[in-house]
PDB file of C-alpha atoms and ligand atoms in Angstrom:
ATOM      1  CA  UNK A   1     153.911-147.743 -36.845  1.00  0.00           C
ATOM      2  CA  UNK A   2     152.447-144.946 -39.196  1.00  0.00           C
ATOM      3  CA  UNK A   3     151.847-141.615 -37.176  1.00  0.00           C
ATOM      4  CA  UNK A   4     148.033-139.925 -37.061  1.00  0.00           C
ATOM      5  CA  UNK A   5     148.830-138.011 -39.962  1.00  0.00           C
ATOM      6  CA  UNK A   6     149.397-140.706 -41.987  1.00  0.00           C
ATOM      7  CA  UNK A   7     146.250-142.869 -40.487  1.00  0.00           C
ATOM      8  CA  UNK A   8     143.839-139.653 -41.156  1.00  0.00           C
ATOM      9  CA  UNK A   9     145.063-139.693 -44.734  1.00  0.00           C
ATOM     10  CA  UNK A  10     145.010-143.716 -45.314  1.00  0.00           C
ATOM     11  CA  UNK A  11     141.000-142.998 -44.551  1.00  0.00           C
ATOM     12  CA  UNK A  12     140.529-139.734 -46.195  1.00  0.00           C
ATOM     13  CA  UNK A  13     142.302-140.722 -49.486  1.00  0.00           C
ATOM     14  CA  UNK A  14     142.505-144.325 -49.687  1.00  0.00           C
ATOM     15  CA  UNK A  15     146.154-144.381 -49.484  1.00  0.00           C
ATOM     16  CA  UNK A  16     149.081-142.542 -47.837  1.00  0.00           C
ATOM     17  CA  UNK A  17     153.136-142.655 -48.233  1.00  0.00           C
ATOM     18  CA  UNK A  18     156.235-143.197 -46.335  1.00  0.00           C
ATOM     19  CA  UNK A  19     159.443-142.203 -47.634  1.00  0.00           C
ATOM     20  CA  UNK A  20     162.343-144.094 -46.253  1.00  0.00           C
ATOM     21  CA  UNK A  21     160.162-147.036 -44.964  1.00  0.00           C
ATOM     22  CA  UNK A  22     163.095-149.468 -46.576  1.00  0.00           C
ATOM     23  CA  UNK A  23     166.673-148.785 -45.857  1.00  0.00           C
ATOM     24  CA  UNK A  24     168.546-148.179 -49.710  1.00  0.00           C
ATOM     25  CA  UNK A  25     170.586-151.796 -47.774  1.00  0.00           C
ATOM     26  CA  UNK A  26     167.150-153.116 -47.614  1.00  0.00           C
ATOM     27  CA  UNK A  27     166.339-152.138 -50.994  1.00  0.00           C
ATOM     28  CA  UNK A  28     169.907-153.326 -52.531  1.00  0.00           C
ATOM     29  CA  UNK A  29     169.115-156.179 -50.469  1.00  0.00           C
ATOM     30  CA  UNK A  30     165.957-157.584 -51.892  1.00  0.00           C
ATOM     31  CA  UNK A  31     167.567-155.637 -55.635  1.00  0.00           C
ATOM     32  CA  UNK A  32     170.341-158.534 -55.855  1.00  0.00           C
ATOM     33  CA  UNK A  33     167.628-161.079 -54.650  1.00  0.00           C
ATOM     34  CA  UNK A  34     164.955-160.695 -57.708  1.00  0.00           C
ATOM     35  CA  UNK A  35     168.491-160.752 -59.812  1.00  0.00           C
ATOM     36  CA  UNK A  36     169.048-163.771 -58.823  1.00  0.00           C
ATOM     37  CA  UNK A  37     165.738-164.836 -59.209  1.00  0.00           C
ATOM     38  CA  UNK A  38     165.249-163.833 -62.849  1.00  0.00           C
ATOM     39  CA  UNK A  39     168.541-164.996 -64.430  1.00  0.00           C
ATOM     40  CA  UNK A  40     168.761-166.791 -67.167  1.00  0.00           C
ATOM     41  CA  UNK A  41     165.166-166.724 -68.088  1.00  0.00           C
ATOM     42  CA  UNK A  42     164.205-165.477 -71.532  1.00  0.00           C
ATOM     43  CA  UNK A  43     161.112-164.992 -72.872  1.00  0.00           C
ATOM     44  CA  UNK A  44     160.940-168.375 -74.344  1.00  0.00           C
ATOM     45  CA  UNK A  45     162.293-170.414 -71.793  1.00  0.00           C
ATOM     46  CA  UNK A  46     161.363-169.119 -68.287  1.00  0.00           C
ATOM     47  CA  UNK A  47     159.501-170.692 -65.872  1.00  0.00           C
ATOM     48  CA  UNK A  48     156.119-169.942 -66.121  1.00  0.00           C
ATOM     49  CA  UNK A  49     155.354-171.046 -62.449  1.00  0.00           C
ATOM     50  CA  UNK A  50     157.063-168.002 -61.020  1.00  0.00           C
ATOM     51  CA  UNK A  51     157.272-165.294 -62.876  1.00  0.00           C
ATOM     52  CA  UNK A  52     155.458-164.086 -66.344  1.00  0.00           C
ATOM     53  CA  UNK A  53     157.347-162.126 -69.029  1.00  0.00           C
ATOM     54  CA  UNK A  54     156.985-158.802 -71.136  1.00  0.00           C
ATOM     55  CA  UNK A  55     155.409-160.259 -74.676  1.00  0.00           C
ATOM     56  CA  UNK A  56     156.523-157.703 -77.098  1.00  0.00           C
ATOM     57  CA  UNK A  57     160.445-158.604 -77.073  1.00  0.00           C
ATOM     58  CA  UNK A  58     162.763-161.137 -78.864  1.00  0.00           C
ATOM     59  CA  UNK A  59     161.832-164.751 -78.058  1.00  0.00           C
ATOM     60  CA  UNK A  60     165.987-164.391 -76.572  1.00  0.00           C
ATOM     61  CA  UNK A  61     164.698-161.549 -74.197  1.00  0.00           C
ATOM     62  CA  UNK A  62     165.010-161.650 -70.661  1.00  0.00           C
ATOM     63  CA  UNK A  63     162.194-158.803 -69.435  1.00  0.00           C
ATOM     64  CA  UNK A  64     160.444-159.956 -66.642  1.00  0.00           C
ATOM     65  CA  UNK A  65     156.985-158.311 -66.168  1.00  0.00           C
ATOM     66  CA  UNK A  66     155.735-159.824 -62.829  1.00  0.00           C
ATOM     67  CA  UNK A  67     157.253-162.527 -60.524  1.00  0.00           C
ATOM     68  CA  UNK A  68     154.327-164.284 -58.514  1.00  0.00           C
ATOM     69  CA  UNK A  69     154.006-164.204 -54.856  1.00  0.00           C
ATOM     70  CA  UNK A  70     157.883-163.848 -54.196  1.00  0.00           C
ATOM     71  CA  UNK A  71     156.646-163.208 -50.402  1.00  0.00           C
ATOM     72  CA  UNK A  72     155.529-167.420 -50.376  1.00  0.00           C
ATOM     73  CA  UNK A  73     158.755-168.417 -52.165  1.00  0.00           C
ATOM     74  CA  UNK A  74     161.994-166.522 -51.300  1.00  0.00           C
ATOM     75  CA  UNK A  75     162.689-166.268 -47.326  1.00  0.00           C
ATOM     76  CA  UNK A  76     164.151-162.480 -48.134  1.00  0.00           C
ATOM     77  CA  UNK A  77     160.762-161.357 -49.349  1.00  0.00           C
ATOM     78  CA  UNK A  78     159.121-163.804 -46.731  1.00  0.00           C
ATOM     79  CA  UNK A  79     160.876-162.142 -43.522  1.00  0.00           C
ATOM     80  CA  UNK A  80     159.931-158.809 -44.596  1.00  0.00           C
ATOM     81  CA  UNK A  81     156.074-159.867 -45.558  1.00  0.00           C
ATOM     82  CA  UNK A  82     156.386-161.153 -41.063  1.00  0.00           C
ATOM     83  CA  UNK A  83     158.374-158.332 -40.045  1.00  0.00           C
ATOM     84  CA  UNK A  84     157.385-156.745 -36.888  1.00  0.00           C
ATOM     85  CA  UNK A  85     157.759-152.811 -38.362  1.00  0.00           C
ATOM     86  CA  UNK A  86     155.519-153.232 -41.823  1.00  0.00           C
ATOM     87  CA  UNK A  87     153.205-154.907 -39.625  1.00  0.00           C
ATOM     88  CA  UNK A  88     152.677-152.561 -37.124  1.00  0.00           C
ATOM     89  CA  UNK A  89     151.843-150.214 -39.918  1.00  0.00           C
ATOM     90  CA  UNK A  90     149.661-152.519 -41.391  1.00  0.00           C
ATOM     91  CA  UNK A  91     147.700-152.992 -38.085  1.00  0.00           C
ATOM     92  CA  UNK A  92     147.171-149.437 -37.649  1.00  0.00           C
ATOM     93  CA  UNK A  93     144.905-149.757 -40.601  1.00  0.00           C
ATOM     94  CA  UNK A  94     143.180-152.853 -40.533  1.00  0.00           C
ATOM     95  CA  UNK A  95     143.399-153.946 -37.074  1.00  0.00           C
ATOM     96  CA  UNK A  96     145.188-156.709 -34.725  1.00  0.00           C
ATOM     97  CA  UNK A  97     144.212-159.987 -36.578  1.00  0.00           C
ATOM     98  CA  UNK A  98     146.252-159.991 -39.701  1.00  0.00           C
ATOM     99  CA  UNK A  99     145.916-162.558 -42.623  1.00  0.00           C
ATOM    100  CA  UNK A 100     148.948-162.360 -45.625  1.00  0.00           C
ATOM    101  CA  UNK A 101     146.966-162.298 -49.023  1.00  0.00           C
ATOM    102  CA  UNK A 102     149.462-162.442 -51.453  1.00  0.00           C
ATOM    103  CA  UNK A 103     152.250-160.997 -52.671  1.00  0.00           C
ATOM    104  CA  UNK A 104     153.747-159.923 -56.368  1.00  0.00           C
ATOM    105  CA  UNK A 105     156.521-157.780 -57.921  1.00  0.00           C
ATOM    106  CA  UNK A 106     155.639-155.731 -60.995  1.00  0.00           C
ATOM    107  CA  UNK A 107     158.978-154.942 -62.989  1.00  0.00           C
ATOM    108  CA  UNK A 108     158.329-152.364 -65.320  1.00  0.00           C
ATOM    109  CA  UNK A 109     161.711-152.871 -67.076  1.00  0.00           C
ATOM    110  CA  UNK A 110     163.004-149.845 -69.437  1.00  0.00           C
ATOM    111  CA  UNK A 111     160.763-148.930 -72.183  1.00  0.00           C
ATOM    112  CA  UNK A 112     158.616-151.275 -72.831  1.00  0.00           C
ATOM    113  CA  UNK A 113     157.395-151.940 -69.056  1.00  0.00           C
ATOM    114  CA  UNK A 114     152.994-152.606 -69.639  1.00  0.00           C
ATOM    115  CA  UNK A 115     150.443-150.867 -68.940  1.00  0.00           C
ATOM    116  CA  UNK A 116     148.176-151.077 -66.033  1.00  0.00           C
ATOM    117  CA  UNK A 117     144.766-150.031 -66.381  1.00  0.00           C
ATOM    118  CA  UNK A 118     142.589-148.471 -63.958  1.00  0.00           C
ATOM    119  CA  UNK A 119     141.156-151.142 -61.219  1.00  0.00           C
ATOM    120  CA  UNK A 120     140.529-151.437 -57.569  1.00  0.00           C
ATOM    121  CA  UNK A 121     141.522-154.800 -56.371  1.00  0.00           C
ATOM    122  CA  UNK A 122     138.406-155.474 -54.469  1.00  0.00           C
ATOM    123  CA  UNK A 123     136.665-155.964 -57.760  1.00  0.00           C
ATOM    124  CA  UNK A 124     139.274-159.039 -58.286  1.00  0.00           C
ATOM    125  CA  UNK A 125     138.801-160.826 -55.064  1.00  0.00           C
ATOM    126  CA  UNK A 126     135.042-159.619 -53.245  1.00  0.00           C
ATOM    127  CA  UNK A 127     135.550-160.324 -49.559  1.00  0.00           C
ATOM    128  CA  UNK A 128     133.140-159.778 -46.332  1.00  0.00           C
ATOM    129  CA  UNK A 129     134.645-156.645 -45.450  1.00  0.00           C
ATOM    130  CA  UNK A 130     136.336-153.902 -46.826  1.00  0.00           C
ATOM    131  CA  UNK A 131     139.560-154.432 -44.624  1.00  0.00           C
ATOM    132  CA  UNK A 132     141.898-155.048 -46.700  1.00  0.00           C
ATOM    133  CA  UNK A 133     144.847-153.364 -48.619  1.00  0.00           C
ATOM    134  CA  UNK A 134     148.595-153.282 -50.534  1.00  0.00           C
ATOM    135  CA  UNK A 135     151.361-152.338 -49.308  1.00  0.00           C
ATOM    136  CA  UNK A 136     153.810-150.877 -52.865  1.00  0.00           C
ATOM    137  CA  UNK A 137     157.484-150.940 -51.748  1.00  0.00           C
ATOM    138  CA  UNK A 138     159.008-148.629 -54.840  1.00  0.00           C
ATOM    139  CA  UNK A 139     162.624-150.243 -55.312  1.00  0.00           C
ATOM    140  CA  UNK A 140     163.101-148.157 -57.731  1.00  0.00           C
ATOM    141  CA  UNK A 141     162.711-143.829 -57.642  1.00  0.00           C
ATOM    142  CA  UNK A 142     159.626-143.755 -59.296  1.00  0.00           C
ATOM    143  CA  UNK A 143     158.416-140.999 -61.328  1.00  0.00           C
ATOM    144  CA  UNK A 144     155.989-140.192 -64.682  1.00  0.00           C
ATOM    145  CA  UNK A 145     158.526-141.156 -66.852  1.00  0.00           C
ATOM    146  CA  UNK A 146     159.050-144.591 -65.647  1.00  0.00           C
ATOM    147  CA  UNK A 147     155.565-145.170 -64.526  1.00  0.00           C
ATOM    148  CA  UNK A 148     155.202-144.031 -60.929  1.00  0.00           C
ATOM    149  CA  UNK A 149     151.405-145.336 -59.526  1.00  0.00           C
ATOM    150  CA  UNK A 150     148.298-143.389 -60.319  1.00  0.00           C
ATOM    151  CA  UNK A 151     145.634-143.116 -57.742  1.00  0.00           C
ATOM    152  CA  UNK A 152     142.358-141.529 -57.476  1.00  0.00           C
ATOM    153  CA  UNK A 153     142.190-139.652 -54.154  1.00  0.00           C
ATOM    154  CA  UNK A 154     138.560-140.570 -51.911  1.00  0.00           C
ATOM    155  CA  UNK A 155     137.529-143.050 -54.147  1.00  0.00           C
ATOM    156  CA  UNK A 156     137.703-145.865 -52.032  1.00  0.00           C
ATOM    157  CA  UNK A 157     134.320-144.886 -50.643  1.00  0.00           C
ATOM    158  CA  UNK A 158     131.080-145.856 -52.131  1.00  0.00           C
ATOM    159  CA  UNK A 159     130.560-148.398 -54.515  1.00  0.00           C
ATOM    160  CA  UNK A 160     132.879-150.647 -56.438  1.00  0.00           C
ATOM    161  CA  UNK A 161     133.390-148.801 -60.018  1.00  0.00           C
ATOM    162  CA  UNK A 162     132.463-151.252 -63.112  1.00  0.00           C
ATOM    163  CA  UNK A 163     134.565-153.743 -63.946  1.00  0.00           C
ATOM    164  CA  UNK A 164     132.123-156.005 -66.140  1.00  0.00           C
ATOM    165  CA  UNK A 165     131.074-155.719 -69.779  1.00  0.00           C
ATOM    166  CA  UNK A 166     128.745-158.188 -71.404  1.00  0.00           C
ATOM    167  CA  UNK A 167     128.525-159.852 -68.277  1.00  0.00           C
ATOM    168  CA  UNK A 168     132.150-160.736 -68.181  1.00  0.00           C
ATOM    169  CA  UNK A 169     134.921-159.134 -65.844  1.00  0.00           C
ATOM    170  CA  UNK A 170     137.319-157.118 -68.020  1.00  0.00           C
ATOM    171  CA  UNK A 171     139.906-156.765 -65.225  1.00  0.00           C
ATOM    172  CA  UNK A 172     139.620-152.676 -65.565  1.00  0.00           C
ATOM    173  CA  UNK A 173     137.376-150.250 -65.102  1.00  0.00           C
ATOM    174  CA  UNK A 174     134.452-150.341 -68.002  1.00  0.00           C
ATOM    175  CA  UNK A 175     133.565-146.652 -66.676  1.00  0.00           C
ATOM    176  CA  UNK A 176     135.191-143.791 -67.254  1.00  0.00           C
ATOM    177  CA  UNK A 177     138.035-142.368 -65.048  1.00  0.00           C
ATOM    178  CA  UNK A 178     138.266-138.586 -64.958  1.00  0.00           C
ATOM    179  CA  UNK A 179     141.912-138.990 -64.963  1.00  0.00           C
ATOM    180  CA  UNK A 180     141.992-135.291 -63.987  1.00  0.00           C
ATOM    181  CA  UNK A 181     141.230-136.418 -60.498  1.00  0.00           C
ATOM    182  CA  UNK A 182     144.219-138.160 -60.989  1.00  0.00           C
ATOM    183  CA  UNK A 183     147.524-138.188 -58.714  1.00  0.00           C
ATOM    184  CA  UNK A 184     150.977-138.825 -59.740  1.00  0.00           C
ATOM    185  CA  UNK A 185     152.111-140.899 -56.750  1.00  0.00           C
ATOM    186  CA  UNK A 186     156.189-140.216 -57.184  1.00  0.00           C
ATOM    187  CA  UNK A 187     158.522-141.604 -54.781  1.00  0.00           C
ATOM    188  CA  UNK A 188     162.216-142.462 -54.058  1.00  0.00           C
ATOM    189  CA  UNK A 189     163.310-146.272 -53.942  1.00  0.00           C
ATOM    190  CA  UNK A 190     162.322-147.137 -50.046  1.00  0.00           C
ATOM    191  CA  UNK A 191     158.987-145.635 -50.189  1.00  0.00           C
ATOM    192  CA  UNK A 192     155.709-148.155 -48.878  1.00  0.00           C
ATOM    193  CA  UNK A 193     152.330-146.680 -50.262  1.00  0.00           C
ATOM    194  CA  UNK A 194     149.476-148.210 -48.163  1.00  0.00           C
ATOM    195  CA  UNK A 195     146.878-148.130 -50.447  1.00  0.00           C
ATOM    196  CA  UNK A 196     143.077-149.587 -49.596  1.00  0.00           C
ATOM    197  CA  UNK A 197     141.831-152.050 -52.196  1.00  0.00           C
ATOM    198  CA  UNK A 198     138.724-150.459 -53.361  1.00  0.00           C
ATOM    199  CA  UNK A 199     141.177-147.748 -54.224  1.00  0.00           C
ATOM    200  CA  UNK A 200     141.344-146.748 -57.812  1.00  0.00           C
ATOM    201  CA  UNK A 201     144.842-146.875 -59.523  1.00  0.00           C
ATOM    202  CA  UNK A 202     146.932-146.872 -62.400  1.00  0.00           C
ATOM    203  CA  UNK A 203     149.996-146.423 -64.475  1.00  0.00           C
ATOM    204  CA  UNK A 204     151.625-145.917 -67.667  1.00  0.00           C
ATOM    205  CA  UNK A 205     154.003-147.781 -69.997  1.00  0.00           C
ATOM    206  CA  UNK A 206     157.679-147.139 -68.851  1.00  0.00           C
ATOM    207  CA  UNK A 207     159.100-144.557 -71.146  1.00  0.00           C
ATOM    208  CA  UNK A 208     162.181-144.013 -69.224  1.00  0.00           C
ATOM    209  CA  UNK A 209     165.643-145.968 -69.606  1.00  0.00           C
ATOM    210  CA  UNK A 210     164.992-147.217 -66.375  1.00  0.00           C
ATOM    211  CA  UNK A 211     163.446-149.660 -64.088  1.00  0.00           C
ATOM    212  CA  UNK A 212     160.153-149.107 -62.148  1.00  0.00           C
ATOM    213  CA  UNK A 213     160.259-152.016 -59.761  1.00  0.00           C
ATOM    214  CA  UNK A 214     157.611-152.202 -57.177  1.00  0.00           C
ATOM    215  CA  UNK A 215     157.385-155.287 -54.664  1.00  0.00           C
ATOM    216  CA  UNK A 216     153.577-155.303 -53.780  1.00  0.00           C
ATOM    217  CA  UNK A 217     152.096-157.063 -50.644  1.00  0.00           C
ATOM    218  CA  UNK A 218     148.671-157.277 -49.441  1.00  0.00           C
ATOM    219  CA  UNK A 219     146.897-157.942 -46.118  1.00  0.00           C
ATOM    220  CA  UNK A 220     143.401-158.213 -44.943  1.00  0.00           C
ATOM    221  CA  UNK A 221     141.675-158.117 -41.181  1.00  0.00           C
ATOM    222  CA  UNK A 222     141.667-162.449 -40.695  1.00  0.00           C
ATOM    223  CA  UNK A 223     137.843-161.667 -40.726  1.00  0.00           C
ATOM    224  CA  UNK A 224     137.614-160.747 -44.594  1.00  0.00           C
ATOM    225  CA  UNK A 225     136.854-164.006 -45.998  1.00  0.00           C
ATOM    226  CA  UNK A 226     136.269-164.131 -49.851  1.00  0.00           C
ATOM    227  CA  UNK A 227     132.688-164.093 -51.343  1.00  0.00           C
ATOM    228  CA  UNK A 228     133.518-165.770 -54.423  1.00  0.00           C
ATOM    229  CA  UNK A 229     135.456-168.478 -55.013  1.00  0.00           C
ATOM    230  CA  UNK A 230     136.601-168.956 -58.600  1.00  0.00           C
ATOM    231  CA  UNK A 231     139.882-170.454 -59.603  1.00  0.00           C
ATOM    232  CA  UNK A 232     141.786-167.312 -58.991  1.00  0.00           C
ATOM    233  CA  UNK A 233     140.099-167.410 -54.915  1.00  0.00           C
ATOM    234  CA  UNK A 234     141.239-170.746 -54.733  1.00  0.00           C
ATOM    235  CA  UNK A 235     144.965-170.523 -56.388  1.00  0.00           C
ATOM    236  CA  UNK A 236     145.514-167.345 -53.876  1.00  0.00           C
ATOM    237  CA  UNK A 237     143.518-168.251 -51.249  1.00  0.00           C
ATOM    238  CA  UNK A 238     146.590-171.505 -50.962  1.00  0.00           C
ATOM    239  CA  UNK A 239     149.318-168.476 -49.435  1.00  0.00           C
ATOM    240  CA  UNK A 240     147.327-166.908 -47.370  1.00  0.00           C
ATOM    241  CA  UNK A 241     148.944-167.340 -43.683  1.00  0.00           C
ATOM    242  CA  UNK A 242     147.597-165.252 -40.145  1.00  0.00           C
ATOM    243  CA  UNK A 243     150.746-163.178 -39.574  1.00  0.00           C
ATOM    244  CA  UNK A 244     149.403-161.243 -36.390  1.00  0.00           C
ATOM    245  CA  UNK A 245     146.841-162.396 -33.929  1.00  0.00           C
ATOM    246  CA  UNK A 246     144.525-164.948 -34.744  1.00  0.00           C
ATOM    247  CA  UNK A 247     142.463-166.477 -37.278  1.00  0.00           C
ATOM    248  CA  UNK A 248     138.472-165.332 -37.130  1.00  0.00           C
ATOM    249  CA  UNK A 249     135.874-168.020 -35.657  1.00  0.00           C
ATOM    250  CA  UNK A 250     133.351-165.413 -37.617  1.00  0.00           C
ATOM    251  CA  UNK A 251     132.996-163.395 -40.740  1.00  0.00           C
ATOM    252  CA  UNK A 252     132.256-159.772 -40.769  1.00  0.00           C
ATOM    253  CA  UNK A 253     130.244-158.770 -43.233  1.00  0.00           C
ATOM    254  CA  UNK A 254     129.949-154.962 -44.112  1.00  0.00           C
ATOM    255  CA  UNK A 255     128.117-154.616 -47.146  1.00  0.00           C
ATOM    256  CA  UNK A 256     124.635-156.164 -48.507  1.00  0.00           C
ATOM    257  CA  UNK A 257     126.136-156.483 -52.022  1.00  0.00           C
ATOM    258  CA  UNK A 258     129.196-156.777 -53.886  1.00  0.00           C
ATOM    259  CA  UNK A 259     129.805-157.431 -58.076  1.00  0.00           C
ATOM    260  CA  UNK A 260     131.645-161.205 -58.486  1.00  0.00           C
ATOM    261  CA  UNK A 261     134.428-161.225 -61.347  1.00  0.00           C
ATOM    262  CA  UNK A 262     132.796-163.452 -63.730  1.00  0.00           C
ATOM    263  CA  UNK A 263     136.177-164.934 -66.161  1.00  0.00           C
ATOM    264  CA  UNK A 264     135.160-165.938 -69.558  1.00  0.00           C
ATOM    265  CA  UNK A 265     136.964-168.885 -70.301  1.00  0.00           C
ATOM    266  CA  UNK A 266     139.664-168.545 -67.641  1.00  0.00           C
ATOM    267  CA  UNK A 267     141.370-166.508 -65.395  1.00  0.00           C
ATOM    268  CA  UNK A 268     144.417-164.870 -66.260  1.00  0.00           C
ATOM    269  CA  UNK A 269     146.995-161.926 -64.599  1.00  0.00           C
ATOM    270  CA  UNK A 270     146.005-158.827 -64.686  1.00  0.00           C
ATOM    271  CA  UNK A 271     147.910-157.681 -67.279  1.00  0.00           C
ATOM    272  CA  UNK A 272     146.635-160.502 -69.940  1.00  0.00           C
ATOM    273  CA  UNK A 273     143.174-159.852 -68.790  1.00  0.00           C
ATOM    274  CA  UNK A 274     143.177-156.152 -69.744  1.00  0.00           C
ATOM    275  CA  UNK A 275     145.018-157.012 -72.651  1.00  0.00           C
ATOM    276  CA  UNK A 276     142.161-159.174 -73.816  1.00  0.00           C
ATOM    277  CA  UNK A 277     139.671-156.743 -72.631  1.00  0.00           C
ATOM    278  CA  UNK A 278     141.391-154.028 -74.850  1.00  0.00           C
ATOM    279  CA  UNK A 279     141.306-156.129 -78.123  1.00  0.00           C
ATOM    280  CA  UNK A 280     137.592-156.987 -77.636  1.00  0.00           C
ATOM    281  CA  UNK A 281     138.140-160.635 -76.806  1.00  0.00           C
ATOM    282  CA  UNK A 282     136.318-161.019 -73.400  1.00  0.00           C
ATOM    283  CA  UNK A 283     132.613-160.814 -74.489  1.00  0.00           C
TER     284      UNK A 283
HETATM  285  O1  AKG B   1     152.586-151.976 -60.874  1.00  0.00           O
HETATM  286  C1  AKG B   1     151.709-151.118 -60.985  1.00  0.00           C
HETATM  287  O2  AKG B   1     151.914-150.045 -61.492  1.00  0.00           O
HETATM  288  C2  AKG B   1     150.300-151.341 -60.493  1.00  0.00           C
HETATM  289  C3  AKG B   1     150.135-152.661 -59.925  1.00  0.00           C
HETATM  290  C4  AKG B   1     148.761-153.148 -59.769  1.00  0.00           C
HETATM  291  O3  AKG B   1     147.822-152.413 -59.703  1.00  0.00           O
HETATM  292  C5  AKG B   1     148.565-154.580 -59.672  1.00  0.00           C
HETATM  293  O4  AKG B   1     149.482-155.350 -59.989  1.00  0.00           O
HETATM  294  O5  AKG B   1     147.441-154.975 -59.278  1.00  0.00           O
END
C-alpha cells in the first residue's frame, strides 16, 4: 500500500518512489535468477526469443541488454508480478480491476549499457484510458554514473509529446525536451518507481563499472483496452492476465484523440527503434 504522500505525488508528478520496497534477499533473490537466465549466451549465439543483446561487443560477448517479459516466463519474476503487496500499491493508483501488461528487464551492463531516449510509453501502445503505468524495481543502486532514470516532473498531463516524423513513429520524442526540467531519479537496489505512462523519461549510457539493472513491470485498469492494434498490440497483448478483480464488460474511454505508432517496415524494441530513428533510417 503506498501512503497519501506518495498517492498525491504519483498525480502531481507522474511518478513517485519507495525505497526499500524489495528486501536486498528479494533483490539477491531475483539477482541469482536473471544469472541463471543469461548464462552462456553470447552475443552470437543467444536466444533471441528471450532476451536481446548489447550490439557493440565481441561476437564472444555475453552483455545482455533486455530480457523480454521475464514476469510471463520465470515463476520468481511471475510471483512477484501477483504478489499481494506490489499490488496493493498498484491499486492505489489505478484502481481495483487490474490487468498485467507486460513485463521486461533492462540491464545496463558496465560501460557500454544503451541509451534510452526520451518517450512516454503511451505513445507505444494508445489505450482507452490513461490508467495505466510501470512499476521500475532498481536491482541495482542506481545513480548518474550508471544511468539512474530520468523523468520529467508534471508532464504526464496534457497531450502525448511527438513521437512521429515523416509520418512514421521514431520510438522517441521528435520534440524537444528541456532536459533542464529534468530529474535525476537515484535510488538504492530495492527501490519501485511508479511511474504513469504518459510520463516522460530517460537515461544515459552506463559510464560506471557497474550494473544498472532495473526489472520493469506494467499494469493498466482491466478497462484500458488498446486503440491500435499493430503487431507489437498483438505480440503483448498475448501476456496480458487480470491479476486483481475482474476483467471489464466495457471500455472507458477518456480522451477524443490519441496519435497511433505507425512502424515503417516493422516493429522493433525500443532500443533498435531509436537506434534507427537516430541514423535517419525510419522515414
Ligand atoms: O531502462 C531504462 O532506463 C528506461 C526503460 C524504458 O524506458 C523502457 O524500457 O521503456
Amino acid at each position: 500500500m503506498l501512503n497519501n504522500t506518495q498517492i498525491t505525488e504519483y498525480h502531481q508528478d507522474g511518478y513517485t518512489a519507495c525505497p526499500n520496497f524489495l528486501s536486498s534477499e528479494e533483490v539477491a533473490r531475483l539477482l541469482a535468477e536473471t544469472e541463471r537466465i543469461i548464462s552462456g549466451n553470447t552475443l552470437a549465439n543467444h536466444d533471441k526469443k528471450r532476451m536481446e543483446m548489447e550490439p557493440d561487443q565481441p561476437q564472444d560477448g555475453a552483455k545482455v541488454r533486455r530480457l523480454y517479459e521475464p514476469c510471463s516466463h520465470y515463476p520468481l519474476f511471475r510471483e512477484l508480478s501477483d504478489s499481494e503487496k506490489l499490488l496493493d500499491a498498484v491499486e492505489d493508483l489505478v484502481g481495483p480491476n487490474i490487468l498485467f501488461h507486460y513485463s521486461k528487464l533492462n540491464m545496463k551492463p558496465p560501460e557500454i549499457g544503451s541509451v534510452v531516449e526520451w518517450h512516454q510509453d503511451l505513445s507505444y501502445y494508445p489505450l482507452t484510458n490513461r490508467d495505466s503505468l510501470a512499476v521500475l524495481f532498481y536491482l541495482d543502486d542506481a545513480d548518474a554514473e550508471n544511468g539512474c532514470l530520468q523523468m520529467l516532473p508534471g508532464r504526464h498531463e496534457g497531450d502525448l509529446l511527438a513521437h512521429t516524423s515523416e509520418g512514421y513513429f521514431q520510438g522517441r520524442t521528435t520534440e524537444a525536451v528541456d532536459s533542464s526540467e529534468a530529474v535525476l531519479v537515484e535510488g538504492k537496489a530495492g527501490a519501485a518507481i511508479f511511474m504513469h505512462s504518459m510520463t516522460p523519461h530517460a537515461s544515459t549510457t552506463n559510464r560506471s563499472n557497474r550494473s544498472r539493472r532495473t526489472l520493469i513491470l506494467s499494469y493498466r485498469a482491466a478497462d484500458a483496452f488498446p486503440i491500435y492494434y499493430g503487431e507489437m498490440t498483438s505480440h503483448v497483448e498475448t501476456y496480458t492476465r487480470v491479476v486483481r478483480g475482474h476483467r471489464a464488460e466495457m471500455a472507458r474511454f477518456t480522451m477524443k484523440e490519441f496519435p497511433v505508432p505507425h512502424y515503417k517496415d516493422r516493429s522493433a524494441s525500443l532500443y533498435e527503434l531509436q537506434d534507427r530513428s537516430r541514423k535517419g533510417k525510419i522515414r
